[in-house]
Amino acid sequence: MLSIIEQIKQGQLWDFPGGIHPAENKTLSNRTAITHAGIPDELVLPLKQHIGTKGEILVSVGDKVLKGQPLTKSDMSMCVPVHAPTSGTVTAIEQRTTAHPSGLSDLSVVIKSDGEDQWGSQHKIADYESLEPAELIDAIRLSGIAGLGGAGFPTGRKLQGSLGLADILIINAAECEPYITADDRLMQDYAEEVIEGIRILRHIVKPKLTLIGIEDNKPEAIKALEKCVSTQDNIIIRVIPTKYPSGSSKQLVKLLTGREVPTQSRSSAVGVVVQNVGTAFAVKRAIIDGEPLIERVVTLTGEAFKQRGNVFARLGTPISYLLDNYGYKPDRKYPRVIIGGSLMGFTLPHANVPITKITNCILTPKRRELPLHTHEMACIRCSACADACPTSLLPQQLQWYAKDKDYDKCEEYNLFDCIECGACAYVCPSEIPLVNYYRKAKAEIWANQQEAANAERAKQRFEAKQARFERDKAARENRFKKAAEDRRKDMAAKGGDDAVAAAIARVKAKQAAASSETADKKPAVAAAIARAKAKQAKAANTSNAVPKITSAVPDNSEMAKLREERKRQARERKAAKLAEQTETDAENPAAQSADSKKDAVAAAIARAKARKAAQQADAKAEPTEEQPASAESDPKKAAVAAAIARAKARKAAQEPAGEPEQPTEDTATQADADPKKAAVAAAVARAKARKAAQQAQAEAPAEEAKPEHADEAEVDPKKAAVAAAVARAKARKAAQQAQAEAPAEEAKPEHADEAEVDPKKAVIAAAVARAKARKAAKQTQAEAPAEEAKPEHADEAEVDPKKAAVAAAVARAKARKAAQQAQAEAPAEEAQPEQTDEAEVDPKKAAVAAAVARAKARKAAQQAQAEAPAEEAKPEQTDDAEVDPKKAAVAAAVARAKARKAAQQAQAEAPAEEAKTEQTEPEQLAEAEVDPKKAAVAAAVARAKARKAAKEAQENNEEN
C-alpha cells in the first residue's frame, strides 16, 4: 500500500464535504500590479492585532520613533510585538476603534509621521541555514509576524508547536474568498521572495514534503511560482479545483493529504503545518532583509472604487485615507465599506478604522453588485445549510441553541468546529444570518470559560495557600516539640529538673494546699450553723404564743423601732431645713425667683387687698366729706370742720400701711399648703405696704399745706375763693392724671406679658399706649380751664348756701361713682398680667423695656405737675369778684373734700403701681412674653379704656 506522501507525489487529491461556488469577482483587482499606498499623516496602531495577549508598551507620548522600532515587547510565545510603520512622534496612547465585527475600541498608539520615513536598526540574517530553528523562530516572533491569511495566529508559536511533529508543510495559496486577490498578485509580482520564504520555513520545520496548494483560477500565479521552484527545493505546486472554502486550513489539509483534523484540534495533530503565502513573504523580509512586519498587501475592490487593485499599505493606515486616495464614490442609498470578502467579511461602523495584520481586503460594493439582506425570515427546514457546511455540522440546530442561549448544547453540537465561512448563510433561502449567531455564541462561551478558568485559578491559589499554612503550622509544632525534647535532654544531662515540670508541680501543690484549707474551714462553718439553729429552737420553745410556722423567724421589733426613729429624725431635719429656708427667703425678697408664677399670684392677691383697704378708707372718709355741706355760714366752723377732715384723712392714709401685715384667710390657707411660698408672699406684702405708707406720708404734708393756707385766708373772702378754685383745679388734674396713667400703666404689663419672641414690639406697643394716654391727658387739661370757669362763676352767682351745699353733694356723689368704676375695672385689667406669667422672652430685654416705660411715665407725671401752676393761674385771674363768706367756706370745704379723695385714690393706686415696679427681675421676665395677637388685643383694650376714662372725666367736669 502506498504511503500518503507517495500518493501526493503521484498527484492524488481528496475532497471535503459541502462547499459552494459563489461568483468570484476577482478580475476587478488582479489585473494591475501591486502599488504603494503611501504614508498618511497619522497612523493608529492597535496593540492587539493577533490571537493572543497584548505586549508591554515601550514608548510614551511625545517620544520620537523610527521606522521598524518596536513599540511593545513580551516574552510570551502567544504575543508578538508591534512596530512603528514610519518615523515620527507618538502623539497619543488611547482607545481607538479597531477592525473587528464588534466595532469596539482598543488601546492604540498614535504616531504622527514626520515624512522622512527613516529606518531604525535592522538585524539581517544572510545565511539563515547556519542558524538553529529556535533562533529563527525567535527572530520571526520578534519581527511581529502573525498569520496574514486572516486568522492572525502567531507564526512563531505555530512553528514551535510543529517542530518534530509535522512531516508535511502546506503553503496556502488557494485564496478562495470572492473579490480577494492579494495573494494572487503577491505570487505574480514577488514569486521569488515567496519561494525564498518557503525555503526558510522548510529549514525550520524540516518536513518530508512541501506542498503549495493553489486554485486553478490563478494561472499567472501558478506560472510565476513554477519558474522559481527548483528540484532541490522538494516543493510541489498542487493545483486544486476552485471550490469555496478550499482555502480554509482544515479543508485544504483534507484536499491535499486526505487527513481529517479532529474536532477542536489543529492541523499539527495530523502531522501537517499550514502557512499562508503572505506569511512566507513576511518571513523572508524579516530574516533576510531585517524588516519587521510593518506593511501588508491589501485588495481595494468593489464598484464604488474608481481605482481598484492591490496596494502595500502600512499598518495603522486609516481606511478613510485609502478611500480618499483611490476614488471611492459611495452608493447613494446604501453606502457600505466591508473588511474582508463578501462571505467572511464584516461591515465597518465608520471609515476611521486602521489597517491591521489580518486586513486583506477592503470591499465597497454597490447595491446592485451585492444585494442587502432585507430581513430575516423563518426557517423552512430545507437543509441547504447542512448540505453546504464544509465541516459537516448542523447549522439549523446550532442556530436554535444559540438563540436560546443553550451554550452546553452548542458545544455538544461542535460549535467551535465552525470556520465561519458563511456558506450556510449564503445558501439560506430565508436569509438568516447564521454566522452572526455562531459568532455571538462563541464569544459568550469564551467569556464563560475565561471566568471559570479565573475562578479555578483562584481556587487553586487558595488551596495552595491553605496547604502552605498547614505545613508551616506543622513545622512550627515540630520545632517546638523538638526544642522541648532538647531542653529536657539538656536538663537531664546537667542533673537538674525540667523547669516546666517543676512549675506544674508547684501549681499542683498550691491547689492541694488551698483544698486542705477549705476542708479545715468547713467544720467551723458547720459548727456555727448548728449553734444558730440551736438558739432558734430554744427561742421557739420558750415562746408558746408564736405558731410553729413562725418559730424560726427572728424578732425584728428592735430594728423596726430603730427605723421609725430614723424616719422621725429625718422628718425633723427636713422641717428644720424648710423653716430655715423660709426665713431666708422672707429676709431676702429678691431671692423669690424659685417659682415665678406662684409668686406673681401672691403679689396680685396682695395688691387686691391693698385696693380693698383703700376702698374701706374711702368709705370711712365719706361722712367727713358730708359735714362741710351742712356747715353754717360761719367761717370759723368751716375752718374747724376742714381741720377735722384733714386729720381723719391722714389717719385713714396711715391705716392701710399696717393692714397688709396681718395675714388674711387666703394667705393663711396658702401658708398651710406651702409655708415657703406663704412666707415669701407675706414678705412681699409687707414691703409693699411699707413703701405705700412712706409715699402717703411724704405726700400728706404737701396736700395739707394747701388747705392750711386756705384756712389762714378765712378773713379775706377773695383769697378763700382763689384757694378753693386752685384746690378744685388740682383735684381735677390729679384725677385726670390718675385716669390717664392707669390705662398706660395697665397696658405695659399687658404688652409685656403678651410680647412673644421680639421684645422690640413690646416696647413699641408700650410707647404707643403711653403716647395716647399723654395725649388724652393734655386734651382734658386743655379743656379744664373752660370747665373750671363755669363752677367758679356759678359759685359766685349763687347766693343761697343750701343750693351750694346741694351742688357740692351731687359733685361728690358723681366723683365717688367714677372712682368706684375705675376701681372695679382695675382688678380685671390687672388679672391679665397674672394669667400670662408663663410666657417667656429674653429676660434682659424685657426688664429694660419695663424700666424704660416706668421712667417715661414718671417723667410725664412730673411734667404735668410742673405745668399745673400755669394752668392754675387762669382761675386766679378770674376770681376778682367778691363772694359771700358762707359760699367761700362751702366752696373751700368742697375743694378740700375733693383733694382728700384724689389723695386717697392716688394712695390706693400707689401700691398696685409700686408692686409692678417692685417686681423682681424673674417676675418681670415671667410677664414678658405672650402671643403677638394677644398683645395687639390688649393694647386695643387699653386704648379703649383710656378713651372711656377721658370721656367720663369730661362728662363729670361738665356736670360739675
PDB file of N, CA and C in Angstrom, residues 847-883:
ATOM      1  N   ALA A 847     -36.839  93.256  80.924  1.00  0.00           N
ATOM      2  CA  ALA A 847     -36.638  94.113  82.105  1.00  0.00           C
ATOM      3  C   ALA A 847     -36.294  95.533  81.700  1.00  0.00           C
ATOM      4  N   VAL A 848     -35.432  95.669  80.692  1.00  0.00           N
ATOM      5  CA  VAL A 848     -35.042  97.012  80.219  1.00  0.00           C
ATOM      6  C   VAL A 848     -36.252  97.758  79.682  1.00  0.00           C
ATOM      7  N   ALA A 849     -37.111  97.039  78.864  1.00  0.00           N
ATOM      8  CA  ALA A 849     -38.297  97.685  78.292  1.00  0.00           C
ATOM      9  C   ALA A 849     -39.231  98.166  79.400  1.00  0.00           C
ATOM     10  N   ALA A 850     -39.431  97.335  80.452  1.00  0.00           N
ATOM     11  CA  ALA A 850     -40.323  97.726  81.552  1.00  0.00           C
ATOM     12  C   ALA A 850     -39.772  98.940  82.301  1.00  0.00           C
ATOM     13  N   ALA A 851     -38.457  98.924  82.565  1.00  0.00           N
ATOM     14  CA  ALA A 851     -37.853 100.059  83.275  1.00  0.00           C
ATOM     15  C   ALA A 851     -37.981 101.349  82.482  1.00  0.00           C
ATOM     16  N   VAL A 852     -37.750 101.273  81.162  1.00  0.00           N
ATOM     17  CA  VAL A 852     -37.888 102.467  80.307  1.00  0.00           C
ATOM     18  C   VAL A 852     -39.305 103.003  80.349  1.00  0.00           C
ATOM     19  N   ALA A 853     -40.320 102.093  80.301  1.00  0.00           N
ATOM     20  CA  ALA A 853     -41.727 102.527  80.325  1.00  0.00           C
ATOM     21  C   ALA A 853     -42.054 103.236  81.641  1.00  0.00           C
ATOM     22  N   ARG A 854     -41.572 102.657  82.745  1.00  0.00           N
ATOM     23  CA  ARG A 854     -41.869 103.300  84.038  1.00  0.00           C
ATOM     24  C   ARG A 854     -41.206 104.669  84.146  1.00  0.00           C
ATOM     25  N   ALA A 855     -39.970 104.754  83.683  1.00  0.00           N
ATOM     26  CA  ALA A 855     -39.268 106.043  83.743  1.00  0.00           C
ATOM     27  C   ALA A 855     -40.001 107.111  82.933  1.00  0.00           C
ATOM     28  N   LYS A 856     -40.495 106.721  81.747  1.00  0.00           N
ATOM     29  CA  LYS A 856     -41.227 107.699  80.919  1.00  0.00           C
ATOM     30  C   LYS A 856     -42.528 108.115  81.577  1.00  0.00           C
ATOM     31  N   ALA A 857     -43.213 107.159  82.233  1.00  0.00           N
ATOM     32  CA  ALA A 857     -44.471 107.504  82.918  1.00  0.00           C
ATOM     33  C   ALA A 857     -44.220 108.496  84.057  1.00  0.00           C
ATOM     34  N   ARG A 858     -43.138 108.237  84.832  1.00  0.00           N
ATOM     35  CA  ARG A 858     -42.827 109.174  85.929  1.00  0.00           C
ATOM     36  C   ARG A 858     -42.460 110.556  85.390  1.00  0.00           C
ATOM     37  N   LYS A 859     -41.709 110.559  84.305  1.00  0.00           N
ATOM     38  CA  LYS A 859     -41.324 111.843  83.715  1.00  0.00           C
ATOM     39  C   LYS A 859     -42.548 112.623  83.248  1.00  0.00           C
ATOM     40  N   ALA A 860     -43.534 111.928  82.629  1.00  0.00           N
ATOM     41  CA  ALA A 860     -44.762 112.594  82.178  1.00  0.00           C
ATOM     42  C   ALA A 860     -45.539 113.172  83.357  1.00  0.00           C
ATOM     43  N   ALA A 861     -45.566 112.413  84.485  1.00  0.00           N
ATOM     44  CA  ALA A 861     -46.278 112.911  85.673  1.00  0.00           C
ATOM     45  C   ALA A 861     -45.611 114.167  86.236  1.00  0.00           C
ATOM     46  N   GLN A 862     -44.254 114.144  86.236  1.00  0.00           N
ATOM     47  CA  GLN A 862     -43.531 115.323  86.735  1.00  0.00           C
ATOM     48  C   GLN A 862     -43.779 116.534  85.848  1.00  0.00           C
ATOM     49  N   GLN A 863     -43.790 116.324  84.529  1.00  0.00           N
ATOM     50  CA  GLN A 863     -44.064 117.444  83.625  1.00  0.00           C
ATOM     51  C   GLN A 863     -45.460 118.004  83.855  1.00  0.00           C
ATOM     52  N   ALA A 864     -46.438 117.085  84.077  1.00  0.00           N
ATOM     53  CA  ALA A 864     -47.812 117.555  84.316  1.00  0.00           C
ATOM     54  C   ALA A 864     -47.894 118.373  85.606  1.00  0.00           C
ATOM     55  N   GLN A 865     -47.159 117.939  86.648  1.00  0.00           N
ATOM     56  CA  GLN A 865     -47.158 118.709  87.888  1.00  0.00           C
ATOM     57  C   GLN A 865     -46.491 120.066  87.706  1.00  0.00           C
ATOM     58  N   ALA A 866     -45.417 120.081  86.889  1.00  0.00           N
ATOM     59  CA  ALA A 866     -44.729 121.356  86.648  1.00  0.00           C
ATOM     60  C   ALA A 866     -45.603 122.319  85.879  1.00  0.00           C
ATOM     61  N   GLU A 867     -46.494 121.787  84.997  1.00  0.00           N
ATOM     62  CA  GLU A 867     -47.366 122.662  84.209  1.00  0.00           C
ATOM     63  C   GLU A 867     -48.596 123.096  84.998  1.00  0.00           C
ATOM     64  N   ALA A 868     -48.826 122.463  86.156  1.00  0.00           N
ATOM     65  CA  ALA A 868     -50.057 122.763  86.908  1.00  0.00           C
ATOM     66  C   ALA A 868     -50.148 124.234  87.347  1.00  0.00           C
ATOM     67  N   PRO A 869     -49.064 124.867  87.903  1.00  0.00           N
ATOM     68  CA  PRO A 869     -49.197 126.275  88.324  1.00  0.00           C
ATOM     69  C   PRO A 869     -49.628 127.182  87.198  1.00  0.00           C
ATOM     70  N   ALA A 870     -49.098 126.904  85.983  1.00  0.00           N
ATOM     71  CA  ALA A 870     -49.501 127.746  84.858  1.00  0.00           C
ATOM     72  C   ALA A 870     -50.984 127.593  84.568  1.00  0.00           C
ATOM     73  N   GLU A 871     -51.501 126.403  84.708  1.00  0.00           N
ATOM     74  CA  GLU A 871     -52.929 126.169  84.484  1.00  0.00           C
ATOM     75  C   GLU A 871     -53.760 126.814  85.581  1.00  0.00           C
ATOM     76  N   GLU A 872     -53.227 126.791  86.806  1.00  0.00           N
ATOM     77  CA  GLU A 872     -53.999 127.336  87.929  1.00  0.00           C
ATOM     78  C   GLU A 872     -54.038 128.865  87.930  1.00  0.00           C
ATOM     79  N   ALA A 873     -53.104 129.460  87.230  1.00  0.00           N
ATOM     80  CA  ALA A 873     -53.055 130.927  87.239  1.00  0.00           C
ATOM     81  C   ALA A 873     -54.285 131.536  86.604  1.00  0.00           C
ATOM     82  N   LYS A 874     -54.888 130.864  85.644  1.00  0.00           N
ATOM     83  CA  LYS A 874     -56.055 131.418  84.960  1.00  0.00           C
ATOM     84  C   LYS A 874     -57.229 131.573  85.902  1.00  0.00           C
ATOM     85  N   PRO A 875     -57.572 130.573  86.687  1.00  0.00           N
ATOM     86  CA  PRO A 875     -58.703 130.782  87.605  1.00  0.00           C
ATOM     87  C   PRO A 875     -58.459 131.923  88.584  1.00  0.00           C
ATOM     88  N   GLU A 876     -57.196 132.114  88.988  1.00  0.00           N
ATOM     89  CA  GLU A 876     -56.929 133.170  89.943  1.00  0.00           C
ATOM     90  C   GLU A 876     -57.245 134.530  89.363  1.00  0.00           C
ATOM     91  N   GLN A 877     -57.012 134.688  88.067  1.00  0.00           N
ATOM     92  CA  GLN A 877     -57.274 135.988  87.450  1.00  0.00           C
ATOM     93  C   GLN A 877     -58.752 136.234  87.282  1.00  0.00           C
ATOM     94  N   THR A 878     -59.530 135.184  87.248  1.00  0.00           N
ATOM     95  CA  THR A 878     -60.978 135.342  87.032  1.00  0.00           C
ATOM     96  C   THR A 878     -61.758 135.461  88.337  1.00  0.00           C
ATOM     97  N   ASP A 879     -61.082 135.294  89.469  1.00  0.00           N
ATOM     98  CA  ASP A 879     -61.776 135.343  90.763  1.00  0.00           C
ATOM     99  C   ASP A 879     -61.644 136.725  91.413  1.00  0.00           C
ATOM    100  N   ASP A 880     -61.866 137.761  90.638  1.00  0.00           N
ATOM    101  CA  ASP A 880     -61.754 139.125  91.188  1.00  0.00           C
ATOM    102  C   ASP A 880     -63.026 139.567  91.908  1.00  0.00           C
ATOM    103  N   ALA A 881     -64.119 138.922  91.543  1.00  0.00           N
ATOM    104  CA  ALA A 881     -65.383 139.343  92.144  1.00  0.00           C
ATOM    105  C   ALA A 881     -65.459 138.902  93.594  1.00  0.00           C
ATOM    106  N   GLU A 882     -66.088 139.671  94.348  1.00  0.00           N
ATOM    107  CA  GLU A 882     -66.254 139.328  95.754  1.00  0.00           C
ATOM    108  C   GLU A 882     -67.343 138.285  95.917  1.00  0.00           C
ATOM    109  N   VAL A 883     -67.214 137.498  96.959  1.00  0.00           N
ATOM    110  CA  VAL A 883     -68.155 136.404  97.194  1.00  0.00           C
ATOM    111  C   VAL A 883     -68.578 136.456  98.668  1.00  0.00           C
TER     112      VAL A 883
END
